[in-house]
Short mmCIF file of C-alpha atoms and ligand atoms in Angstrom, two decimals:
data_model
loop_
_atom_site.label_atom_id
_atom_site.label_comp_id
_atom_site.label_asym_id
_atom_site.label_seq_id
_atom_site.Cartn_x
_atom_site.Cartn_y
_atom_site.Cartn_z
CA MET A 203 15.94 -10.33 -19.91
CA THR A 204 16.35 -6.98 -21.52
CA ALA A 205 20.33 -5.70 -22.67
CA THR A 206 22.16 -3.72 -20.15
CA ASP A 207 22.25 -0.36 -21.37
CA SER A 208 26.28 -1.33 -20.42
CA ALA A 209 26.37 -3.32 -24.74
CA PRO A 210 24.79 -0.91 -25.97
CA ASP A 211 24.03 -2.49 -29.62
CA THR A 212 21.70 -1.36 -32.59
CA ALA A 213 18.81 -3.30 -31.21
CA SER A 214 19.49 -1.40 -27.41
CA ASP A 215 19.74 1.86 -28.20
CA ALA A 216 16.46 1.74 -30.87
CA GLY A 217 15.34 0.75 -27.58
CA ARG A 218 16.21 3.35 -25.38
CA GLU A 219 15.31 5.58 -27.80
CA ARG A 220 11.66 4.58 -27.44
CA PHE A 221 11.89 4.08 -24.33
CA ASP A 222 12.46 7.72 -23.57
CA ALA A 223 10.61 9.08 -26.24
CA ILE A 224 7.52 7.20 -24.56
CA ILE A 225 8.93 8.94 -21.25
CA ALA A 226 8.54 11.79 -22.29
CA ALA A 227 5.25 11.51 -24.10
CA ASP A 228 3.69 10.99 -20.68
CA GLU A 229 2.47 7.54 -22.46
CA ARG A 230 2.37 3.57 -20.53
CA ILE A 231 6.19 1.70 -20.65
CA GLU A 232 4.39 -2.28 -21.88
CA PRO A 233 5.97 -5.21 -20.88
CA ARG A 234 7.45 -6.47 -24.29
CA ASP A 235 8.68 -2.36 -24.57
CA HIS A 236 12.62 -2.52 -24.04
CA MET A 237 13.40 -0.77 -20.03
CA PRO A 238 16.46 -0.16 -18.46
CA ASP A 239 17.42 -3.28 -16.57
CA ASP A 240 17.13 0.25 -12.59
CA TYR A 241 13.63 0.42 -14.40
CA ARG A 242 12.65 -2.38 -14.41
CA LYS A 243 14.58 -3.42 -11.06
CA THR A 244 12.85 -0.18 -8.96
CA LEU A 245 9.70 -1.58 -10.84
CA VAL A 246 9.98 -5.20 -8.68
CA ARG A 247 10.90 -3.55 -5.03
CA GLN A 248 8.07 -0.80 -5.68
CA ILE A 249 5.06 -2.83 -6.18
CA ALA A 250 6.71 -6.34 -5.09
CA GLN A 251 6.57 -4.14 -1.38
CA HIS A 252 3.43 -2.95 -2.35
CA ALA A 253 1.99 -6.49 -2.69
CA HIS A 254 3.28 -7.82 0.62
CA SER A 255 1.74 -4.08 2.22
CA GLU A 256 -2.10 -5.72 0.56
CA ILE A 257 -0.89 -9.34 1.65
CA ILE A 258 -0.20 -8.32 5.51
CA GLY A 259 -2.32 -5.56 5.92
CA MET A 260 -4.93 -8.46 5.75
CA GLN A 261 -3.70 -9.27 9.59
CA PRO A 262 -4.52 -6.33 11.30
CA GLU A 263 -8.61 -5.98 10.62
CA GLY A 264 -8.67 -9.81 10.47
CA ASN A 265 -8.17 -9.65 13.03
CA TRP A 266 -11.53 -8.15 14.68
CA ILE A 267 -13.98 -10.08 11.81
CA THR A 268 -15.20 -12.67 14.65
CA ARG A 269 -15.62 -9.64 16.70
CA ALA A 270 -17.24 -7.70 14.66
CA PRO A 271 -20.23 -5.18 17.40
CA SER A 272 -23.09 -5.83 14.40
CA LEU A 273 -24.13 -8.26 11.12
CA LYS A 274 -22.94 -5.34 9.03
CA ARG A 275 -20.46 -4.09 10.63
CA LYS A 276 -18.79 -7.66 9.77
CA ALA A 277 -20.31 -8.28 6.41
CA VAL A 278 -19.17 -4.39 5.37
CA LEU A 279 -15.00 -5.87 7.16
CA ILE A 280 -14.83 -9.38 5.43
CA ALA A 281 -16.08 -7.24 2.05
CA LYS A 282 -12.57 -4.77 2.77
CA VAL A 283 -10.55 -8.04 3.87
CA GLN A 284 -11.19 -9.82 0.93
CA ASP A 285 -11.33 -7.07 -1.30
CA GLU A 286 -6.87 -6.72 -0.05
CA ALA A 287 -6.21 -9.77 -0.64
CA GLY A 288 -7.43 -8.85 -4.04
CA HIS A 289 -5.05 -6.41 -4.72
CA GLY A 290 -2.05 -8.41 -3.70
CA LEU A 291 -2.41 -10.47 -7.06
CA TYR A 292 -3.42 -8.41 -9.00
CA LEU A 293 -0.20 -6.59 -8.06
CA TYR A 294 1.59 -9.86 -7.82
CA SER A 295 0.15 -9.65 -11.61
CA ALA A 296 1.80 -6.46 -12.20
CA ALA A 297 4.57 -7.94 -10.83
CA GLU A 298 4.96 -11.27 -12.90
CA SER A 299 5.34 -9.02 -15.88
CA LEU A 300 8.85 -7.77 -15.56
CA GLY A 301 9.90 -11.05 -15.87
CA VAL A 302 9.90 -12.53 -11.73
CA ASP A 303 8.22 -15.06 -10.28
CA ARG A 304 5.64 -14.31 -7.44
CA THR A 305 6.51 -17.58 -5.41
CA ASP A 306 9.76 -15.97 -5.25
CA LEU A 307 8.67 -12.90 -3.94
CA LEU A 308 6.71 -14.99 -1.44
CA ASP A 309 10.12 -15.93 -0.33
CA LEU A 310 11.45 -13.33 -0.27
CA LEU A 311 8.93 -11.80 2.15
CA HIS A 312 8.79 -14.62 4.59
CA GLN A 313 12.97 -14.74 4.32
CA GLY A 314 12.39 -10.89 5.29
CA ARG A 315 13.96 -10.40 2.51
CA GLN A 316 11.53 -7.07 1.48
CA ARG A 317 9.25 -5.23 3.11
CA TYR A 318 5.84 -4.34 2.98
CA SER A 319 4.27 -1.03 4.44
CA SER A 320 5.28 -0.54 8.40
CA ILE A 321 1.42 0.24 9.87
CA PHE A 322 0.56 -3.03 9.51
CA ASN A 323 3.21 -3.29 12.21
CA TYR A 324 1.09 -1.31 15.13
CA PRO A 325 -1.21 -3.46 17.24
CA THR A 326 -5.08 -2.73 16.82
CA LEU A 327 -5.86 -1.98 20.00
CA THR A 328 -10.06 -2.64 19.79
CA TRP A 329 -12.90 -1.82 17.83
CA ALA A 330 -12.73 1.96 17.02
CA ASP A 331 -8.82 0.96 15.16
CA VAL A 332 -11.11 -0.82 12.58
CA GLY A 333 -12.65 2.87 11.54
CA ALA A 334 -9.97 4.45 12.19
CA ILE A 335 -7.11 2.78 9.93
CA GLY A 336 -9.90 2.50 6.86
CA TRP A 337 -9.86 6.76 7.51
CA LEU A 338 -6.26 7.21 8.18
CA VAL A 339 -4.90 3.62 6.67
CA ASP A 340 -6.85 3.57 3.59
CA GLY A 341 -7.10 7.36 3.06
CA ALA A 342 -3.92 7.74 3.60
CA ALA A 343 -3.12 4.84 0.60
CA ILE A 344 -5.32 6.60 -1.67
CA THR A 345 -3.86 9.69 -1.18
CA ASN A 346 -0.71 7.83 -2.49
CA GLN A 347 -2.16 5.82 -5.75
CA VAL A 348 -3.83 7.91 -6.94
CA PRO A 349 -1.13 9.70 -8.94
CA LEU A 350 0.00 5.70 -9.34
CA CYS A 351 -2.31 5.56 -11.73
CA ARG A 352 -1.05 7.39 -13.99
CA CYS A 353 2.57 6.15 -13.39
CA SER A 354 4.57 5.01 -16.33
CA TYR A 355 4.46 1.12 -16.07
CA GLY A 356 0.75 0.24 -17.92
CA PRO A 357 0.16 -3.19 -16.44
CA TYR A 358 1.25 -1.10 -12.37
CA ALA A 359 -1.61 1.23 -13.52
CA ARG A 360 -4.34 -0.43 -14.68
CA ALA A 361 -3.77 -2.47 -11.08
CA MET A 362 -3.81 1.53 -9.40
CA VAL A 363 -7.49 1.95 -11.38
CA ARG A 364 -9.31 -0.76 -10.16
CA ILE A 365 -7.86 -0.39 -6.09
CA CYS A 366 -8.06 2.78 -6.01
CA LYS A 367 -12.15 2.63 -6.40
CA GLU A 368 -12.20 -0.30 -4.14
CA GLU A 369 -9.78 1.95 -1.53
CA SER A 370 -12.07 5.01 -1.15
CA PHE A 371 -14.68 2.24 0.17
CA HIS A 372 -12.53 1.31 2.64
CA GLN A 373 -11.91 4.90 3.61
CA ARG A 374 -15.92 5.87 3.31
CA GLN A 375 -16.64 2.45 5.87
CA GLY A 376 -13.94 4.34 7.98
CA PHE A 377 -14.49 7.66 8.73
CA GLU A 378 -18.05 6.76 8.98
CA SER A 379 -17.58 3.51 11.52
CA LEU A 380 -15.84 5.84 13.77
CA TYR A 381 -18.55 9.15 12.75
CA VAL A 382 -21.14 6.86 14.28
CA LEU A 383 -18.61 5.95 17.60
CA ALA A 384 -17.25 9.24 18.14
CA ARG A 385 -21.85 9.85 18.76
CA GLY A 386 -21.93 7.37 20.55
CA THR A 387 -21.71 6.86 24.16
CA ASP A 388 -19.23 8.47 26.16
CA ALA A 389 -17.02 5.46 26.12
CA GLN A 390 -17.17 5.34 22.62
CA ARG A 391 -16.64 8.20 21.99
CA ALA A 392 -13.30 8.25 23.63
CA MET A 393 -12.34 4.97 22.00
CA ALA A 394 -12.46 6.81 18.95
CA GLN A 395 -9.87 9.66 20.25
CA ASP A 396 -8.31 7.18 21.49
CA ALA A 397 -7.83 5.05 18.45
CA VAL A 398 -7.38 8.54 15.99
CA ASN A 399 -4.24 9.50 19.51
CA ARG A 400 -2.78 6.37 18.11
CA TRP A 401 -2.92 5.87 14.29
CA TYR A 402 -2.33 9.44 13.82
CA TRP A 403 1.49 9.79 13.42
CA PRO A 404 1.80 6.60 11.73
CA SER A 405 0.44 7.19 9.04
CA LEU A 406 1.99 10.40 8.60
CA MET A 407 5.48 8.43 8.12
CA MET A 408 3.35 5.45 5.18
CA PHE A 409 4.12 7.90 3.06
CA GLY A 410 8.00 7.21 3.53
CA PRO A 411 10.58 9.99 5.33
CA PRO A 412 11.15 13.47 3.48
CA ASP A 413 12.23 14.74 0.62
CA ALA A 414 15.87 15.47 1.40
CA GLU A 415 16.68 11.94 2.78
CA SER A 416 14.43 9.39 0.09
CA PRO A 417 17.70 8.94 -1.72
CA HIS A 418 15.52 6.87 -5.01
CA SER A 419 12.83 9.78 -5.42
CA ALA A 420 14.24 11.56 -7.75
CA GLN A 421 14.87 9.02 -10.32
CA SER A 422 11.59 7.35 -9.48
CA MET A 423 9.76 11.68 -10.96
CA ALA A 424 12.27 11.59 -13.96
CA TRP A 425 10.85 7.79 -14.96
CA LYS A 426 7.07 9.03 -14.25
CA ILE A 427 6.74 6.13 -11.54
CA LYS A 428 6.48 9.01 -9.07
CA ARG A 429 4.53 11.83 -9.50
CA PHE A 430 4.70 14.17 -5.90
CA SER A 431 7.28 13.77 -3.37
CA ASN A 432 7.28 12.06 -0.40
CA ASP A 433 6.29 15.61 1.57
CA GLU A 434 4.43 16.59 -0.70
CA LEU A 435 1.78 14.09 -0.70
CA ARG A 436 2.11 14.50 3.33
CA GLN A 437 1.06 17.71 3.09
CA LYS A 438 -2.14 17.01 0.09
CA PHE A 439 -3.51 14.61 2.87
CA VAL A 440 -2.82 16.18 6.16
CA ASP A 441 -4.62 19.09 4.12
CA ILE A 442 -7.71 16.77 3.64
CA ILE A 443 -7.92 14.70 6.48
CA ALA A 444 -7.45 18.36 9.42
CA PRO A 445 -11.18 19.55 8.01
CA GLN A 446 -12.41 15.47 8.32
CA ALA A 447 -11.28 15.60 11.67
CA ASP A 448 -13.74 18.24 12.81
CA ALA A 449 -16.67 17.18 10.90
CA LEU A 450 -16.40 14.24 12.51
CA GLY A 451 -15.59 15.78 16.29
CA LEU A 452 -13.16 14.23 17.00
CA THR A 453 -9.03 15.98 17.48
CA LEU A 454 -6.19 14.80 15.77
CA PRO A 455 -2.46 14.61 18.67
CA ASP A 456 -1.11 17.26 17.41
CA PRO A 457 -0.99 21.09 19.35
CA ASP A 458 1.23 22.99 15.70
CA LEU A 459 -1.51 21.68 13.62
CA ARG A 460 -3.23 24.54 12.49
CA TRP A 461 -4.52 26.26 8.69
CA ASN A 462 -1.84 28.52 7.24
CA PRO A 463 -4.06 31.46 5.38
CA GLU A 464 -0.43 32.45 4.09
CA ARG A 465 0.87 29.17 2.71
CA GLY A 466 -2.41 27.47 1.86
CA HIS A 467 -2.18 24.33 4.06
CA TYR A 468 -1.80 23.51 7.40
CA ASP A 469 0.84 23.09 9.14
CA TYR A 470 1.05 20.86 10.93
CA GLY A 471 4.42 19.43 13.97
CA PRO A 472 7.25 17.25 13.98
CA ILE A 473 7.45 13.49 13.09
CA ASP A 474 9.48 11.09 15.63
CA TRP A 475 11.61 9.60 12.57
CA GLU A 476 13.43 7.49 15.20
CA GLU A 477 9.97 5.39 15.89
CA PHE A 478 9.53 5.17 12.38
CA THR A 479 13.25 3.89 11.99
CA GLN A 480 12.64 1.23 15.17
CA VAL A 481 9.17 0.08 12.96
CA LEU A 482 11.47 -0.37 9.84
CA LYS A 483 13.98 -2.42 11.52
CA GLY A 484 12.10 -4.27 12.83
CA ASN A 485 11.12 -3.27 16.79
CA GLY A 486 7.62 -2.56 16.11
CA PRO A 487 5.56 -3.92 18.62
CA CYS A 488 3.28 -6.84 15.71
CA ASN A 489 6.68 -7.40 13.04
CA ARG A 490 7.53 -10.94 14.75
CA GLN A 491 4.12 -11.83 14.45
CA ARG A 492 3.02 -10.19 10.96
CA LEU A 493 5.69 -12.36 9.94
CA ALA A 494 5.08 -15.50 11.70
CA HIS A 495 1.43 -14.55 11.58
CA ARG A 496 2.42 -14.86 7.59
CA ARG A 497 4.47 -18.08 7.09
CA ALA A 498 2.12 -20.02 8.37
CA ALA A 499 -0.34 -18.78 6.20
CA HIS A 500 1.25 -20.19 3.35
CA ASP A 501 2.22 -23.48 5.39
CA SER A 502 -1.39 -24.15 5.45
CA GLY A 503 -2.29 -23.22 2.07
CA ALA A 504 0.46 -26.53 0.68
CA TRP A 505 -1.57 -28.09 -0.20
CA VAL A 506 -4.07 -25.44 -2.54
CA ARG A 507 -1.02 -24.59 -4.76
CA GLU A 508 -0.50 -28.82 -4.86
CA ALA A 509 -4.02 -29.52 -6.06
CA ALA A 510 -4.01 -26.63 -7.87
CA ARG A 511 -0.96 -27.99 -10.04
CA ALA A 512 -2.35 -31.24 -10.17
CA HIS A 513 -5.33 -29.83 -11.62
CA ALA A 514 -3.68 -27.74 -14.08
CA ALA A 515 -1.31 -30.95 -15.21
CA LYS A 516 -4.43 -32.95 -15.58
CA ARG A 517 -6.27 -30.57 -17.54
CA ALA A 518 -3.17 -29.65 -19.87
CA ALA A 519 -2.75 -33.54 -20.25
CA ARG A 520 -6.15 -34.17 -21.06
CA ALA A 521 -5.52 -31.13 -23.82
CA GLN A 522 -2.89 -32.57 -25.08
CA ARG A 523 -3.97 -35.67 -25.71
CA GLU A 524 -7.37 -33.89 -27.23
CA ALA A 525 -4.52 -32.47 -29.87
CA ALA A 526 -3.52 -34.75 -30.71
FE1 FE2 B 843 -5.61 -2.80 -0.78
FE1 FE2 B 844 -7.71 -0.49 2.10
#
């Protein structure tokens, strides 16, 4: 671990100066560099929460793999859900570069002591939800994550570059799936509209609480972990999806949504933050189900981890014998 800020000595003073200089020059902090303890802790919390969101996020859509309406849709959905598992792996690796162990992070998730994105606590009721998630949830994720490609911590920033490319495919497949439904039968069109009605507001909540109630944001901006505030990102997202909804021929469920020529942005109605708080507290429709499923998946994978450990020990012993 690094020397703490509260114990100044020549080495840590020099380390701190170097850290400040790297941040000021908009360069990257690497695992070997000195970093303040709070910077490290903030990153561990953020990257772990992000990694957890990726693997929990496999569940709502995984629910539809066996019921996808065609072979093409099934193949696309399997690829997408696999991508999310991969995103989790990149991110747990990035977190490990900060000196934590992924086993401990998974324990914290399973004990409910570390969070994942609240959006995954909503159910996927119909096939159209898969399209709405791709378009709105992956779309919101991209808006949030593109600026993270320029995050000051190197391993996180680099992981985000690949993740964003894959998220872009996720968003497009969602849009295309909704586009087809919106031009299908009346029932398909109604199903697409209903899914958008249910996912729209939760997707706006993905950007987190309003700036005035987001206490960690200022520090994260100063450290260049975060580049835009929650409200700035939310506005960016609304500006992107409002015209896309028109192209889909679907409506967004907000009577206050309209273009404001003076601001050069879409205005949108008030968000129900009470609902957000309830879901965050664990009272969303699927909180318990998601965690129970995750724990069960982890337990049933115990033999794989055990076999991998035995295999690694065997290889290490062989390498040692050959070196002797
Ligand atoms: Fe992802
Ligand atoms: Fe995704």
